[in-house]
PDB file of C-alpha atoms in Angstrom:
ATOM      1  CA  MET A   1       0.000   0.000   0.000  1.00 47.00           C
ATOM      2  CA  PRO A   2       1.230   3.540  -0.671  1.00 51.00           C
ATOM      3  CA  ALA A   3       2.452   6.097   1.823  1.00 55.00           C
ATOM      4  CA  PHE A   4       0.052   9.027   2.219  1.00 66.00           C
ATOM      5  CA  ALA A   5      -0.202  12.447   3.818  1.00 78.00           C
ATOM      6  CA  LEU A   6      -1.465  12.744   7.392  1.00 88.00           C
ATOM      7  CA  PRO A   7      -3.234  15.744   8.946  1.00 90.00           C
ATOM      8  CA  SER A   8      -0.984  17.924  11.113  1.00 93.00           C
ATOM      9  CA  LEU A   9      -2.744  16.980  14.381  1.00 93.00           C
ATOM     10  CA  VAL A  10      -4.206  13.519  14.887  1.00 94.00           C
ATOM     11  CA  CYS A  11      -5.638  11.042  17.331  1.00 95.00           C
ATOM     12  CA  LEU A  12      -5.214   7.329  16.618  1.00 96.00           C
ATOM     13  CA  ARG A  13      -7.860   4.749  17.522  1.00 96.00           C
ATOM     14  CA  SER A  14      -7.036   1.048  17.532  1.00 96.00           C
ATOM     15  CA  VAL A  15      -9.176  -1.116  15.266  1.00 94.00           C
ATOM     16  CA  TYR A  16      -8.462  -4.026  17.634  1.00 96.00           C
ATOM     17  CA  ASN A  17      -9.744  -2.619  20.959  1.00 96.00           C
ATOM     18  CA  ASP A  18     -11.461   0.622  19.821  1.00 96.00           C
ATOM     19  CA  LYS A  19      -9.403   2.728  22.273  1.00 97.00           C
ATOM     20  CA  TYR A  20      -7.375   5.871  21.591  1.00 97.00           C
ATOM     21  CA  LEU A  21      -3.591   5.990  21.809  1.00 98.00           C
ATOM     22  CA  ARG A  22      -2.503   8.094  24.776  1.00 96.00           C
ATOM     23  CA  TYR A  23       0.563   8.964  26.812  1.00 95.00           C
ATOM     24  CA  ARG A  24       0.822   6.707  29.861  1.00 92.00           C
ATOM     25  CA  TYR A  25       1.738   8.393  33.137  1.00 86.00           C
ATOM     26  CA  GLU A  26      -0.150   6.401  35.767  1.00 81.00           C
ATOM     27  CA  ASN A  27       2.335   3.550  36.292  1.00 78.00           C
ATOM     28  CA  ASP A  28       5.998   4.098  37.260  1.00 80.00           C
ATOM     29  CA  GLN A  29       7.115   0.993  35.374  1.00 82.00           C
ATOM     30  CA  THR A  30       5.580   2.106  32.082  1.00 83.00           C
ATOM     31  CA  ARG A  31       5.547   5.894  32.424  1.00 86.00           C
ATOM     32  CA  GLY A  32       6.252   7.491  29.062  1.00 88.00           C
ATOM     33  CA  LEU A  33       4.991   4.589  26.978  1.00 95.00           C
ATOM     34  CA  LEU A  34       1.961   4.956  24.746  1.00 96.00           C
ATOM     35  CA  GLN A  35      -1.113   2.829  25.332  1.00 96.00           C
ATOM     36  CA  PHE A  36      -4.386   2.264  23.495  1.00 97.00           C
ATOM     37  CA  ALA A  37      -6.498   3.050  26.551  1.00 95.00           C
ATOM     38  CA  GLY A  38      -8.151   6.419  25.873  1.00 95.00           C
ATOM     39  CA  GLU A  39     -11.937   6.506  26.057  1.00 94.00           C
ATOM     40  CA  ASN A  40     -12.578   9.679  24.063  1.00 91.00           C
ATOM     41  CA  VAL A  41     -11.014  11.843  21.396  1.00 90.00           C
ATOM     42  CA  MET A  42     -10.758  14.897  23.684  1.00 88.00           C
ATOM     43  CA  ASP A  43      -8.244  13.209  26.025  1.00 91.00           C
ATOM     44  CA  PRO A  44      -5.372  15.730  26.428  1.00 90.00           C
ATOM     45  CA  TYR A  45      -2.888  12.824  26.610  1.00 94.00           C
ATOM     46  CA  GLY A  46      -3.962  11.496  23.214  1.00 95.00           C
ATOM     47  CA  GLN A  47      -3.119  14.170  20.657  1.00 95.00           C
ATOM     48  CA  PHE A  48      -0.139  13.859  18.326  1.00 96.00           C
ATOM     49  CA  GLU A  49       1.452  16.367  15.976  1.00 96.00           C
ATOM     50  CA  VAL A  50       2.681  15.123  12.608  1.00 97.00           C
ATOM     51  CA  GLU A  51       5.883  16.610  11.164  1.00 97.00           C
ATOM     52  CA  GLN A  52       7.122  15.749   7.688  1.00 96.00           C
ATOM     53  CA  ALA A  53      10.679  14.420   7.498  1.00 96.00           C
ATOM     54  CA  LYS A  54      13.211  16.890   6.116  1.00 96.00           C
ATOM     55  CA  THR A  55      15.360  14.375   4.231  1.00 94.00           C
ATOM     56  CA  TRP A  56      12.977  11.538   3.333  1.00 91.00           C
ATOM     57  CA  ALA A  57       9.792  11.944   1.288  1.00 92.00           C
ATOM     58  CA  GLY A  58       6.734  10.149   2.675  1.00 92.00           C
ATOM     59  CA  LEU A  59       8.153   9.740   6.194  1.00 96.00           C
ATOM     60  CA  VAL A  60       7.017  11.543   9.332  1.00 97.00           C
ATOM     61  CA  HIS A  61       7.847  12.247  12.945  1.00 98.00           C
ATOM     62  CA  LEU A  62       5.080  12.006  15.550  1.00 98.00           C
ATOM     63  CA  LYS A  63       5.162  14.235  18.608  1.00 98.00           C
ATOM     64  CA  SER A  64       3.043  13.941  21.740  1.00 97.00           C
ATOM     65  CA  ARG A  65       1.272  17.226  22.299  1.00 95.00           C
ATOM     66  CA  TYR A  66       1.233  16.532  26.042  1.00 94.00           C
ATOM     67  CA  THR A  67       4.978  15.937  26.501  1.00 94.00           C
ATOM     68  CA  ASN A  68       6.129  17.942  23.459  1.00 96.00           C
ATOM     69  CA  LYS A  69       8.484  15.018  22.710  1.00 97.00           C
ATOM     70  CA  TYR A  70       8.828  12.730  19.721  1.00 98.00           C
ATOM     71  CA  LEU A  71       7.973   9.045  19.502  1.00 98.00           C
ATOM     72  CA  VAL A  72      11.075   6.874  19.676  1.00 97.00           C
ATOM     73  CA  ARG A  73      12.210   3.411  20.820  1.00 95.00           C
ATOM     74  CA  TRP A  74      12.644   2.846  24.564  1.00 87.00           C
ATOM     75  CA  PRO A  75      15.651   2.159  24.863  1.00 81.00           C
ATOM     76  CA  PRO A  76      17.881   0.542  22.151  1.00 84.00           C
ATOM     77  CA  ASN A  77      17.289  -3.049  23.302  1.00 86.00           C
ATOM     78  CA  HIS A  78      13.478  -2.723  23.357  1.00 88.00           C
ATOM     79  CA  ASP A  79      10.774  -2.356  20.723  1.00 94.00           C
ATOM     80  CA  TRP A  80       8.426  -0.349  22.962  1.00 96.00           C
ATOM     81  CA  ILE A  81       7.586   3.120  21.672  1.00 97.00           C
ATOM     82  CA  THR A  82       7.754   6.064  24.041  1.00 96.00           C
ATOM     83  CA  ALA A  83       7.153   9.811  23.746  1.00 95.00           C
ATOM     84  CA  SER A  84      10.565  10.860  25.041  1.00 94.00           C
ATOM     85  CA  ALA A  85      12.811  12.199  22.255  1.00 96.00           C
ATOM     86  CA  TYR A  86      13.588  15.904  22.610  1.00 96.00           C
ATOM     87  CA  THR A  87      14.537  16.265  18.938  1.00 98.00           C
ATOM     88  CA  THR A  88      13.905  14.508  15.650  1.00 98.00           C
ATOM     89  CA  ASN A  89      16.458  11.994  14.383  1.00 98.00           C
ATOM     90  CA  GLU A  90      16.467  10.999  10.707  1.00 98.00           C
ATOM     91  CA  ASP A  91      19.467   8.648  10.897  1.00 97.00           C
ATOM     92  CA  GLN A  92      17.842   5.368   9.859  1.00 96.00           C
ATOM     93  CA  SER A  93      20.757   3.356  11.278  1.00 95.00           C
ATOM     94  CA  SER A  94      20.292   4.782  14.795  1.00 96.00           C
ATOM     95  CA  TRP A  95      18.072   3.164  17.432  1.00 95.00           C
ATOM     96  CA  ALA A  96      17.003   6.743  18.303  1.00 96.00           C
ATOM     97  CA  CYS A  97      15.573   7.336  14.817  1.00 97.00           C
ATOM     98  CA  THR A  98      12.165   9.002  15.103  1.00 98.00           C
ATOM     99  CA  LEU A  99      10.939   8.279  11.574  1.00 98.00           C
ATOM    100  CA  PHE A 100       7.708   6.437  10.789  1.00 97.00           C
ATOM    101  CA  LYS A 101       6.158   5.582   7.451  1.00 96.00           C
ATOM    102  CA  PRO A 102       2.353   5.948   7.392  1.00 95.00           C
ATOM    103  CA  ILE A 103       0.751   3.320   5.148  1.00 94.00           C
ATOM    104  CA  LEU A 104      -2.844   3.623   3.989  1.00 90.00           C
ATOM    105  CA  VAL A 105      -5.031   0.607   4.683  1.00 88.00           C
ATOM    106  CA  GLU A 106      -7.967   0.160   2.321  1.00 72.00           C
ATOM    107  CA  ASP A 107     -11.278  -0.107   4.136  1.00 68.00           C
ATOM    108  CA  SER A 108     -14.706  -0.927   2.758  1.00 66.00           C
ATOM    109  CA  ASP A 109     -16.487   1.577   5.040  1.00 70.00           C
ATOM    110  CA  GLY A 110     -14.577   4.540   3.593  1.00 69.00           C
ATOM    111  CA  THR A 111     -12.827   5.364   6.879  1.00 73.00           C
ATOM    112  CA  LYS A 112      -9.168   6.290   6.556  1.00 76.00           C
ATOM    113  CA  LYS A 113      -7.053   3.812   8.448  1.00 91.00           C
ATOM    114  CA  LEU A 114      -3.315   3.366   8.579  1.00 93.00           C
ATOM    115  CA  GLN A 115      -0.398   1.275   9.649  1.00 95.00           C
ATOM    116  CA  LEU A 116       2.796   2.839  10.976  1.00 96.00           C
ATOM    117  CA  LEU A 117       6.089   1.304   9.950  1.00 97.00           C
ATOM    118  CA  HIS A 118       8.967   2.060  12.320  1.00 97.00           C
ATOM    119  CA  VAL A 119      11.631   2.952   9.767  1.00 97.00           C
ATOM    120  CA  GLN A 120      14.780   1.974  11.682  1.00 96.00           C
ATOM    121  CA  LEU A 121      13.426  -1.428  12.736  1.00 96.00           C
ATOM    122  CA  ASP A 122      11.412  -1.962   9.538  1.00 97.00           C
ATOM    123  CA  ASN A 123       8.650  -3.292  11.810  1.00 97.00           C
ATOM    124  CA  TYR A 124       4.980  -2.428  12.102  1.00 97.00           C
ATOM    125  CA  ALA A 125       3.890  -0.506  15.188  1.00 97.00           C
ATOM    126  CA  CYS A 126       1.295  -2.644  16.995  1.00 97.00           C
ATOM    127  CA  LEU A 127      -0.934  -2.790  20.017  1.00 97.00           C
ATOM    128  CA  SER A 128       0.691  -5.222  22.440  1.00 96.00           C
ATOM    129  CA  ARG A 129      -1.269  -8.147  23.848  1.00 94.00           C
ATOM    130  CA  SER A 130       1.238  -8.587  26.683  1.00 91.00           C
ATOM    131  CA  ALA A 131       0.154  -8.934  30.297  1.00 91.00           C
ATOM    132  CA  ALA A 132      -0.310  -5.853  32.493  1.00 88.00           C
ATOM    133  CA  PRO A 133       1.172  -3.322  32.879  1.00 89.00           C
ATOM    134  CA  PHE A 134       2.278  -3.459  29.210  1.00 91.00           C
ATOM    135  CA  ASP A 135      -1.111  -4.531  27.849  1.00 94.00           C
ATOM    136  CA  SER A 136      -2.273  -2.445  24.865  1.00 96.00           C
ATOM    137  CA  CYS A 137       0.984  -0.452  24.796  1.00 96.00           C
ATOM    138  CA  LEU A 138       2.506   0.484  21.445  1.00 97.00           C
ATOM    139  CA  PHE A 139       5.526  -1.497  20.284  1.00 96.00           C
ATOM    140  CA  ALA A 140       7.323  -1.952  16.973  1.00 96.00           C
ATOM    141  CA  GLY A 141       7.960  -5.671  17.000  1.00 88.00           C
ATOM    142  CA  SER A 142       6.059  -7.105  14.048  1.00 90.00           C
ATOM    143  CA  LYS A 143       7.757  -7.815  10.711  1.00 93.00           C
ATOM    144  CA  HIS A 144       4.444  -8.656   9.055  1.00 94.00           C
ATOM    145  CA  PRO A 145       0.915  -7.200   9.198  1.00 92.00           C
ATOM    146  CA  ASP A 146      -1.015  -8.548  12.178  1.00 92.00           C
ATOM    147  CA  LYS A 147      -3.830 -10.996  11.349  1.00 92.00           C
ATOM    148  CA  ASP A 148      -6.047  -9.440  14.050  1.00 93.00           C
ATOM    149  CA  SER A 149      -5.386  -5.855  12.890  1.00 92.00           C
ATOM    150  CA  CYS A 150      -3.495  -4.916  16.054  1.00 95.00           C
ATOM    151  CA  ASP A 151      -1.385  -2.719  13.758  1.00 96.00           C
ATOM    152  CA  VAL A 152      -4.291  -0.878  12.099  1.00 95.00           C
ATOM    153  CA  PHE A 153      -5.434   2.487  13.429  1.00 95.00           C
ATOM    154  CA  ALA A 154      -8.260   4.838  12.496  1.00 93.00           C
ATOM    155  CA  ILE A 155      -7.077   8.403  11.935  1.00 92.00           C
ATOM    156  CA  ILE A 156      -8.977  11.247  13.546  1.00 91.00           C
ATOM    157  CA  ASN A 157      -8.126  14.716  12.274  1.00 90.00           C
ATOM    158  CA  TRP A 158      -8.331  16.538  15.608  1.00 82.00           C
ATOM    159  CA  GLU A 159      -8.430  19.996  14.069  1.00 78.00           C
ATOM    160  CA  SER A 160     -11.512  19.085  12.026  1.00 78.00           C
ATOM    161  CA  ILE A 161     -13.547  18.282  15.144  1.00 76.00           C
ATOM    162  CA  PHE A 162     -12.311  21.075  17.401  1.00 65.00           C
ATOM    163  CA  ARG A 163     -11.644  24.421  15.779  1.00 66.00           C
ATOM    164  CA  PHE A 164     -11.865  27.881  17.286  1.00 63.00           C
ATOM    165  CA  PRO A 165     -13.687  30.510  15.259  1.00 69.00           C
ATOM    166  CA  ARG A 166     -11.471  33.198  13.773  1.00 74.00           C
ATOM    167  CA  ARG A 167     -12.465  35.692  16.467  1.00 78.00           C
ATOM    168  CA  VAL A 168     -13.528  35.003  20.043  1.00 81.00           C
ATOM    169  CA  ALA A 169     -14.388  37.105  23.078  1.00 84.00           C
ATOM    170  CA  PHE A 170     -13.796  35.914  26.643  1.00 84.00           C
ATOM    171  CA  LYS A 171     -16.563  36.376  29.208  1.00 86.00           C
ATOM    172  CA  GLY A 172     -15.807  36.380  32.928  1.00 86.00           C
ATOM    173  CA  ASP A 173     -17.910  35.048  35.789  1.00 89.00           C
ATOM    174  CA  ASN A 174     -19.024  38.654  36.369  1.00 90.00           C
ATOM    175  CA  GLY A 175     -20.796  38.607  32.996  1.00 88.00           C
ATOM    176  CA  LEU A 176     -18.361  41.113  31.459  1.00 88.00           C
ATOM    177  CA  PHE A 177     -15.933  40.682  28.571  1.00 85.00           C
ATOM    178  CA  LEU A 178     -12.134  40.771  28.702  1.00 87.00           C
ATOM    179  CA  GLY A 179     -10.627  43.915  27.220  1.00 87.00           C
ATOM    180  CA  ALA A 180      -7.682  46.290  27.249  1.00 88.00           C
ATOM    181  CA  THR A 181      -7.670  48.872  30.048  1.00 88.00           C
ATOM    182  CA  MET A 182      -5.298  51.344  31.675  1.00 84.00           C
ATOM    183  CA  HIS A 183      -4.669  51.310  35.437  1.00 82.00           C
ATOM    184  CA  ASP A 184      -2.338  53.889  37.011  1.00 84.00           C
ATOM    185  CA  GLY A 185      -0.929  54.567  33.574  1.00 83.00           C
ATOM    186  CA  GLN A 186      -0.156  50.880  32.934  1.00 85.00           C
ATOM    187  CA  PRO A 187      -1.863  48.806  30.223  1.00 86.00           C
ATOM    188  CA  GLY A 188      -3.642  45.659  31.331  1.00 86.00           C
ATOM    189  CA  LEU A 189      -6.568  43.326  30.746  1.00 88.00           C
ATOM    190  CA  ARG A 190      -9.784  43.254  32.761  1.00 87.00           C
ATOM    191  CA  PHE A 191     -13.228  41.705  32.527  1.00 88.00           C
ATOM    192  CA  ALA A 192     -14.882  45.112  32.367  1.00 88.00           C
ATOM    193  CA  PHE A 193     -16.809  45.441  29.096  1.00 86.00           C
ATOM    194  CA  SER A 194     -20.496  44.721  28.555  1.00 87.00           C
ATOM    195  CA  ASN A 195     -20.413  44.845  24.744  1.00 86.00           C
ATOM    196  CA  PRO A 196     -18.442  42.052  22.991  1.00 83.00           C
ATOM    197  CA  LYS A 197     -18.145  44.307  19.913  1.00 83.00           C
ATOM    198  CA  ASP A 198     -16.371  47.060  21.853  1.00 84.00           C
ATOM    199  CA  PRO A 199     -13.074  47.714  20.020  1.00 81.00           C
ATOM    200  CA  GLN A 200     -11.154  47.297  23.292  1.00 82.00           C
ATOM    201  CA  VAL A 201     -12.453  43.756  23.848  1.00 83.00           C
ATOM    202  CA  VAL A 202      -9.736  41.147  23.250  1.00 72.00           C
ATOM    203  CA  GLN A 203     -10.432  39.081  20.126  1.00 65.00           C
TER     204      GLN A 203
END
């Protein structure tokens, strides 16, 4: 199947267990790993930025929006994927390579689904069926597509479901809108305006 372009901000839902991929922080042993355990698309631990590779067409880096770190192996002798790399690494011979190849999976229902190939390992990223606490965590240990679709993920374009309007006004608990004011000759912001169209209201 061909590589294809991803949206710039995504959530990934496992076809196997119907859960969203999220950063795992609850368990000391697995903190930093990624697990298909999210219940809804608005989970702040489950949003990932997509950055195109600079030196390789069709390859991407994925960055956890919660940790602001890139997905990478954890550590060189493991296939677990963690959100812990401070910078991108496009050296395909390095265990710290952060490149993935998104591969489109054809689906009869018209939903866009993908597989992620870990470029350095040349393995598919999969949901793990290991025992707790590693159950449902993401690892790159499969040379071949999984027969149960543990390596197939639905793509949710997060920006398409949650988008601010071009202009907004902020209303305080006093019923007034936030705007620019002067106090003792110093500029500041206060919830002090009754009309959201007032030119001093922050938009």
